[in-house]
Amino acid sequence: MLFEFTPTIKAGIEAGNYLEVFSNGVSTGIARDTATGKLVGYAISARVGDNLVSPLFTPVQFLMKGTNMVQTYIDFQKNYREMSFVQAGLKSLQTNIEILQSTTALIGVGTVASVALEAVNLHQILKLRKEVEQRRFEIKNGFINLNQALKDQGAEIHQIIEDVAQDISFEQHRIVLVQGYTLFIQAYKRLQAAIQLQDFSQRNAEIAEVRSMLLKALANYTNPRLLEETSAPGLLRTFECTWAIEQAIAITYQVQNEMSAVSDCLWRLCDKISEQSCMIIDSCQSYDELDFIFPEISRFRNHDFAILKTWQAQVDWMRSLSKSEIEFLVNSDLNTSEPAHTFYINQATVLTVPPEQLAYEDLTEKSHFYSLRDQLIYMFKPDLRFEYEAYINEQASIAGYKTLVLNNLQKASNLAITNLYYYFKIRDESNTEETLEYV
């Protein structure tokens, strides 16, 4: 993810007068004067490739202004009630959980019809989120009225919704999800009240109780009964709910100014997302499932994951500063005449086909199921690509392909690496079978 600054700050960075602040190799979206060390401004937008950052489920509010973060950190007693990003972020997480678990009512348990997956794919989920934010649909126990939300999808979709509703296995899932959602909402409302308390001890005690409730909600969503006999799309939806709740848990530590705990939460969450994403990919058994999970996991990896990493970078940078450095930064004279913060996404973009969907469609014309699945795993396990490069290099050397050396392979696309890997893999296995026939 690349941050963009105002023209004045950008020119200063290019001239060497200003410096973008990094933490553990990740930009914090903050710029400071190279000579004085003072903060001079914060990023006004961020991009992933050629597109503005547009997360799937992680609230963009977490890319908060660097100056606000500094001031909150140094003068927590004064500023904790002004954390509007907390309210907006939690509201966004609530909406996302409602969408995520509601679409399980179409996915159901076990094998999923391709038409059902198409009705709640990445493009549809982005449009649905916009409509849910505008509260156009009835929501009961965290479940959207899908018949109402998908009224234009046709009779087949409505029949699937009806069939899933009558399925006993899914009803067991639904009960657990309702319990988890109810706990989340109770915790959210309690946190809203807690951060208004002026007594520091009482506020901290209340927030600790909120966190306990969120952990109980999380336990519901990670109930083994939800994960048994669940397809890859069903696993994705369930895990996405847990990722949202874990972000809420990180928020409870942040409003207590426990930055070490926030950093630890975010580090563990990113690690868990990587592990569970690979679990989802490994469980994928068909092109229909891959068509569903590939664009969505790509979107989450490129946008949401980057936001979580930036959030952690901001926290870790603050933790690295001495009190005198923080006080100095708070007194920095920021130029407020520059354009305002513009991380919020133009919702009109949800009407277009997501770039992740287009990129995936392009890949499907040039690759096959196992190659595509491995390309998705590369996003979370880059070491797997290194293993493939080594295997290709070894087999190419045996076959006399002199151009397929490691230096060239490292420059090749993921598509090229996986296709070459399976080419040599199939060739190697065929040769082995032929050898065994003559033994």
Tab-separated table of N, CA and C in Angstrom, residues 51-144:
chain	number	residue	atom	x	y	z
A	51	ASN	N	-5.319	1.485	-7.740
A	51	ASN	CA	-6.630	1.758	-7.157
A	51	ASN	C	-6.524	2.333	-5.752
A	52	LEU	N	-7.450	3.244	-5.428
A	52	LEU	CA	-7.535	3.743	-4.066
A	52	LEU	C	-7.807	2.590	-3.120
A	53	VAL	N	-7.214	2.655	-1.938
A	53	VAL	CA	-7.445	1.591	-0.972
A	53	VAL	C	-8.941	1.491	-0.691
A	54	SER	N	-9.468	0.280	-0.833
A	54	SER	CA	-10.903	0.053	-0.665
A	54	SER	C	-11.083	-1.308	-0.001
A	55	PRO	N	-10.979	-1.355	1.332
A	55	PRO	CA	-11.014	-2.636	2.034
A	55	PRO	C	-12.348	-3.336	1.899
A	56	LEU	N	-12.295	-4.636	2.048
A	56	LEU	CA	-13.509	-5.429	1.977
A	56	LEU	C	-14.314	-5.286	3.265
A	57	PHE	N	-13.641	-5.467	4.406
A	57	PHE	CA	-14.360	-5.428	5.675
A	57	PHE	C	-13.689	-4.597	6.759
A	58	THR	N	-12.380	-4.384	6.687
A	58	THR	CA	-11.700	-3.602	7.719
A	58	THR	C	-12.026	-2.125	7.563
A	59	PRO	N	-12.540	-1.471	8.590
A	59	PRO	CA	-12.916	-0.054	8.473
A	59	PRO	C	-11.729	0.830	8.115
A	60	VAL	N	-11.916	1.719	7.143
A	60	VAL	CA	-10.837	2.638	6.774
A	60	VAL	C	-10.584	3.650	7.883
A	61	GLN	N	-11.476	3.723	8.868
A	61	GLN	CA	-11.264	4.636	9.990
A	61	GLN	C	-9.975	4.300	10.735
A	62	PHE	N	-9.481	3.055	10.574
A	62	PHE	CA	-8.279	2.664	11.296
A	62	PHE	C	-7.029	3.274	10.682
A	63	LEU	N	-7.163	3.857	9.491
A	63	LEU	CA	-6.072	4.651	8.941
A	63	LEU	C	-6.266	6.083	9.432
A	64	MET	N	-6.289	6.228	10.753
A	64	MET	CA	-6.566	7.526	11.354
A	64	MET	C	-5.426	8.496	11.111
A	65	LYS	N	-5.706	9.783	11.228
A	65	LYS	CA	-4.676	10.805	11.068
A	65	LYS	C	-3.565	10.603	12.089
A	66	GLY	N	-2.342	10.683	11.600
A	66	GLY	CA	-1.209	10.499	12.495
A	66	GLY	C	-1.200	11.500	13.629
A	67	THR	N	-1.579	12.743	13.349
A	67	THR	CA	-1.565	13.772	14.400
A	67	THR	C	-2.573	13.460	15.496
A	68	ASN	N	-3.726	12.981	15.113
A	68	ASN	CA	-4.732	12.622	16.123
A	68	ASN	C	-4.204	11.501	17.018
A	69	MET	N	-3.504	10.568	16.399
A	69	MET	CA	-2.988	9.450	17.164
A	69	MET	C	-1.946	9.908	18.178
A	70	VAL	N	-1.068	10.800	17.752
A	70	VAL	CA	-0.042	11.330	18.649
A	70	VAL	C	-0.690	12.055	19.819
A	71	GLN	N	-1.649	12.917	19.525
A	71	GLN	CA	-2.287	13.720	20.569
A	71	GLN	C	-3.065	12.842	21.542
A	72	THR	N	-3.727	11.820	20.999
A	72	THR	CA	-4.467	10.912	21.864
A	72	THR	C	-3.515	10.141	22.775
A	73	TYR	N	-2.393	9.744	22.201
A	73	TYR	CA	-1.427	8.946	22.964
A	73	TYR	C	-0.820	9.752	24.114
A	74	ILE	N	-0.494	11.005	23.877
A	74	ILE	CA	0.170	11.819	24.888
A	74	ILE	C	-0.804	12.393	25.911
A	75	ASP	N	-2.023	12.650	25.481
A	75	ASP	CA	-2.984	13.292	26.377
A	75	ASP	C	-4.282	12.495	26.366
A	76	PHE	N	-4.179	11.249	26.750
A	76	PHE	CA	-5.308	10.327	26.669
A	76	PHE	C	-6.506	10.800	27.489
A	77	GLN	N	-6.249	11.317	28.680
A	77	GLN	CA	-7.337	11.747	29.552
A	77	GLN	C	-8.218	12.797	28.872
A	78	LYS	N	-7.609	13.635	28.055
A	78	LYS	CA	-8.343	14.726	27.411
A	78	LYS	C	-9.039	14.277	26.140
A	79	ASN	N	-8.426	13.316	25.434
A	79	ASN	CA	-8.874	13.033	24.080
A	79	ASN	C	-9.666	11.745	23.903
A	80	TYR	N	-9.731	10.878	24.921
A	80	TYR	CA	-10.351	9.577	24.699
A	80	TYR	C	-11.808	9.694	24.275
A	81	ARG	N	-12.510	10.741	24.751
A	81	ARG	CA	-13.921	10.871	24.397
A	81	ARG	C	-14.115	11.386	22.972
A	82	GLU	N	-13.020	11.862	22.366
A	82	GLU	CA	-13.125	12.423	21.034
A	82	GLU	C	-12.790	11.408	19.945
A	83	MET	N	-12.660	10.140	20.310
A	83	MET	CA	-12.289	9.109	19.336
A	83	MET	C	-13.495	8.720	18.489
A	84	SER	N	-13.878	9.602	17.594
A	84	SER	CA	-15.023	9.307	16.736
A	84	SER	C	-14.744	8.128	15.829
A	85	PHE	N	-13.464	7.902	15.516
A	85	PHE	CA	-13.130	6.778	14.650
A	85	PHE	C	-13.487	5.450	15.317
A	86	VAL	N	-13.492	5.404	16.651
A	86	VAL	CA	-13.868	4.184	17.362
A	86	VAL	C	-15.328	3.858	17.102
A	87	GLN	N	-16.178	4.868	17.245
A	87	GLN	CA	-17.610	4.672	17.010
A	87	GLN	C	-17.873	4.254	15.576
A	88	ALA	N	-17.252	4.981	14.637
A	88	ALA	CA	-17.469	4.684	13.225
A	88	ALA	C	-16.909	3.311	12.867
A	89	GLY	N	-15.751	2.985	13.423
A	89	GLY	CA	-15.144	1.696	13.131
A	89	GLY	C	-15.975	0.534	13.638
A	90	LEU	N	-16.473	0.632	14.862
A	90	LEU	CA	-17.293	-0.440	15.417
A	90	LEU	C	-18.618	-0.590	14.676
A	91	LYS	N	-19.191	0.542	14.260
A	91	LYS	CA	-20.431	0.490	13.485
A	91	LYS	C	-20.195	-0.220	12.165
A	92	SER	N	-19.061	0.055	11.539
A	92	SER	CA	-18.713	-0.599	10.286
A	92	SER	C	-18.528	-2.095	10.483
A	93	LEU	N	-17.874	-2.483	11.579
A	93	LEU	CA	-17.684	-3.902	11.867
A	93	LEU	C	-19.024	-4.598	12.089
A	94	GLN	N	-19.941	-3.917	12.760
A	94	GLN	CA	-21.276	-4.484	12.962
A	94	GLN	C	-21.959	-4.759	11.626
A	95	THR	N	-21.928	-3.780	10.736
A	95	THR	CA	-22.544	-3.937	9.415
A	95	THR	C	-21.919	-5.106	8.668
A	96	ASN	N	-20.602	-5.209	8.747
A	96	ASN	CA	-19.903	-6.268	8.027
A	96	ASN	C	-20.280	-7.647	8.548
A	97	ILE	N	-20.391	-7.776	9.861
A	97	ILE	CA	-20.781	-9.066	10.433
A	97	ILE	C	-22.190	-9.429	9.981
A	98	GLU	N	-23.080	-8.449	9.943
A	98	GLU	CA	-24.449	-8.703	9.483
A	98	GLU	C	-24.463	-9.231	8.060
A	99	ILE	N	-23.637	-8.642	7.201
A	99	ILE	CA	-23.571	-9.090	5.805
A	99	ILE	C	-22.957	-10.475	5.710
A	100	LEU	N	-21.858	-10.662	6.421
A	100	LEU	CA	-21.125	-11.919	6.339
A	100	LEU	C	-21.975	-13.107	6.771
A	101	GLN	N	-22.558	-13.018	7.957
A	101	GLN	CA	-23.298	-14.172	8.441
A	101	GLN	C	-24.627	-14.335	7.710
A	102	SER	N	-25.184	-13.254	7.185
A	102	SER	CA	-26.439	-13.361	6.431
A	102	SER	C	-26.249	-14.159	5.150
A	103	THR	N	-25.090	-13.968	4.494
A	103	THR	CA	-24.870	-14.684	3.235
A	103	THR	C	-24.665	-16.176	3.454
A	104	THR	N	-24.398	-16.591	4.698
A	104	THR	CA	-24.319	-18.026	4.966
A	104	THR	C	-25.683	-18.681	4.788
A	105	ALA	N	-26.739	-17.881	4.856
A	105	ALA	CA	-28.086	-18.410	4.654
A	105	ALA	C	-28.321	-18.790	3.195
A	106	LEU	N	-27.436	-18.412	2.327
A	106	LEU	CA	-27.496	-18.818	0.924
A	106	LEU	C	-26.441	-19.885	0.645
A	107	ILE	N	-25.317	-19.779	1.343
A	107	ILE	CA	-24.240	-20.758	1.158
A	107	ILE	C	-24.591	-22.087	1.824
A	108	GLY	N	-25.187	-22.001	3.028
A	108	GLY	CA	-25.593	-23.208	3.719
A	108	GLY	C	-24.419	-24.032	4.215
A	109	VAL	N	-24.654	-25.335	4.400
A	109	VAL	CA	-23.625	-26.263	4.894
A	109	VAL	C	-23.356	-27.289	3.805
A	110	GLY	N	-22.084	-27.606	3.588
A	110	GLY	CA	-21.736	-28.608	2.586
A	110	GLY	C	-21.616	-28.017	1.191
A	111	THR	N	-21.976	-28.800	0.199
A	111	THR	CA	-21.854	-28.387	-1.199
A	111	THR	C	-22.765	-27.207	-1.490
A	112	VAL	N	-22.244	-26.257	-2.269
A	112	VAL	CA	-22.993	-25.035	-2.575
A	112	VAL	C	-23.249	-24.952	-4.074
A	113	ALA	N	-24.467	-24.594	-4.442
A	113	ALA	CA	-24.795	-24.406	-5.858
A	113	ALA	C	-24.050	-23.192	-6.395
A	114	SER	N	-23.555	-23.296	-7.626
A	114	SER	CA	-22.780	-22.198	-8.211
A	114	SER	C	-23.604	-20.928	-8.328
A	115	VAL	N	-24.892	-21.064	-8.599
A	115	VAL	CA	-25.737	-19.883	-8.736
A	115	VAL	C	-25.862	-19.147	-7.403
A	116	ALA	N	-25.807	-19.887	-6.297
A	116	ALA	CA	-25.870	-19.270	-4.971
A	116	ALA	C	-24.597	-18.479	-4.689
A	117	LEU	N	-23.457	-19.028	-5.061
A	117	LEU	CA	-22.187	-18.335	-4.851
A	117	LEU	C	-22.105	-17.069	-5.697
A	118	GLU	N	-22.610	-17.135	-6.910
A	118	GLU	CA	-22.605	-15.954	-7.780
A	118	GLU	C	-23.447	-14.833	-7.195
A	119	ALA	N	-24.493	-15.197	-6.455
A	119	ALA	CA	-25.399	-14.191	-5.890
A	119	ALA	C	-24.772	-13.439	-4.726
A	120	VAL	N	-23.730	-13.996	-4.117
A	120	VAL	CA	-23.074	-13.332	-2.981
A	120	VAL	C	-21.559	-13.298	-3.176
A	121	ASN	N	-21.121	-13.148	-4.435
A	121	ASN	CA	-19.681	-13.059	-4.702
A	121	ASN	C	-19.156	-11.683	-4.321
A	122	LEU	N	-17.872	-11.436	-4.607
A	122	LEU	CA	-17.236	-10.188	-4.189
A	122	LEU	C	-17.982	-8.963	-4.689
A	123	HIS	N	-18.332	-8.952	-5.967
A	123	HIS	CA	-19.028	-7.795	-6.536
A	123	HIS	C	-20.370	-7.566	-5.842
A	124	GLN	N	-21.116	-8.641	-5.647
A	124	GLN	CA	-22.433	-8.525	-5.019
A	124	GLN	C	-22.326	-8.108	-3.554
A	125	ILE	N	-21.286	-8.609	-2.870
A	125	ILE	CA	-21.156	-8.300	-1.444
A	125	ILE	C	-20.824	-6.826	-1.246
A	126	LEU	N	-20.054	-6.223	-2.172
A	126	LEU	CA	-19.733	-4.802	-2.086
A	126	LEU	C	-20.986	-3.956	-2.272
A	127	LYS	N	-21.825	-4.353	-3.222
A	127	LYS	CA	-23.079	-3.621	-3.441
A	127	LYS	C	-24.029	-3.812	-2.260
A	128	LEU	N	-24.048	-5.022	-1.725
A	128	LEU	CA	-24.927	-5.313	-0.593
A	128	LEU	C	-24.516	-4.511	0.630
A	129	ARG	N	-23.201	-4.354	0.830
A	129	ARG	CA	-22.728	-3.588	1.980
A	129	ARG	C	-23.218	-2.145	1.910
A	130	LYS	N	-23.171	-1.556	0.736
A	130	LYS	CA	-23.631	-0.181	0.577
A	130	LYS	C	-25.102	-0.062	0.952
A	131	GLU	N	-25.890	-1.021	0.524
A	131	GLU	CA	-27.329	-0.968	0.801
A	131	GLU	C	-27.634	-1.209	2.271
A	132	VAL	N	-26.849	-2.092	2.895
A	132	VAL	CA	-27.050	-2.369	4.329
A	132	VAL	C	-26.668	-1.149	5.153
A	133	GLU	N	-25.595	-0.450	4.761
A	133	GLU	CA	-25.186	0.764	5.469
A	133	GLU	C	-26.299	1.814	5.442
A	134	GLN	N	-27.095	1.799	4.389
A	134	GLN	CA	-28.212	2.733	4.268
A	134	GLN	C	-29.488	2.192	4.916
A	135	ARG	N	-29.326	0.998	5.553
A	135	ARG	CA	-30.430	0.359	6.290
A	135	ARG	C	-31.690	0.206	5.428
A	136	ARG	N	-31.491	-0.351	4.246
A	136	ARG	CA	-32.616	-0.565	3.338
A	136	ARG	C	-33.357	-1.865	3.625
A	137	PHE	N	-32.752	-2.737	4.422
A	137	PHE	CA	-33.330	-4.055	4.641
A	137	PHE	C	-33.649	-4.299	6.114
A	138	GLU	N	-34.578	-5.171	6.329
A	138	GLU	CA	-34.902	-5.618	7.679
A	138	GLU	C	-33.772	-6.506	8.187
A	139	ILE	N	-33.328	-6.286	9.425
A	139	ILE	CA	-32.265	-7.091	10.027
A	139	ILE	C	-32.774	-7.650	11.347
A	140	LYS	N	-32.700	-8.949	11.487
A	140	LYS	CA	-33.188	-9.608	12.693
A	140	LYS	C	-32.118	-10.557	13.203
A	141	ASN	N	-31.689	-10.357	14.449
A	141	ASN	CA	-30.655	-11.187	15.079
A	141	ASN	C	-29.383	-11.245	14.239
A	142	GLY	N	-29.091	-10.140	13.566
A	142	GLY	CA	-27.884	-10.083	12.767
A	142	GLY	C	-28.019	-10.672	11.381
A	143	PHE	N	-29.201	-11.096	11.012
A	143	PHE	CA	-29.439	-11.664	9.691
A	143	PHE	C	-30.300	-10.721	8.853
A	144	ILE	N	-29.780	-10.411	7.659
A	144	ILE	CA	-30.517	-9.584	6.720
A	144	ILE	C	-31.609	-10.425	6.071
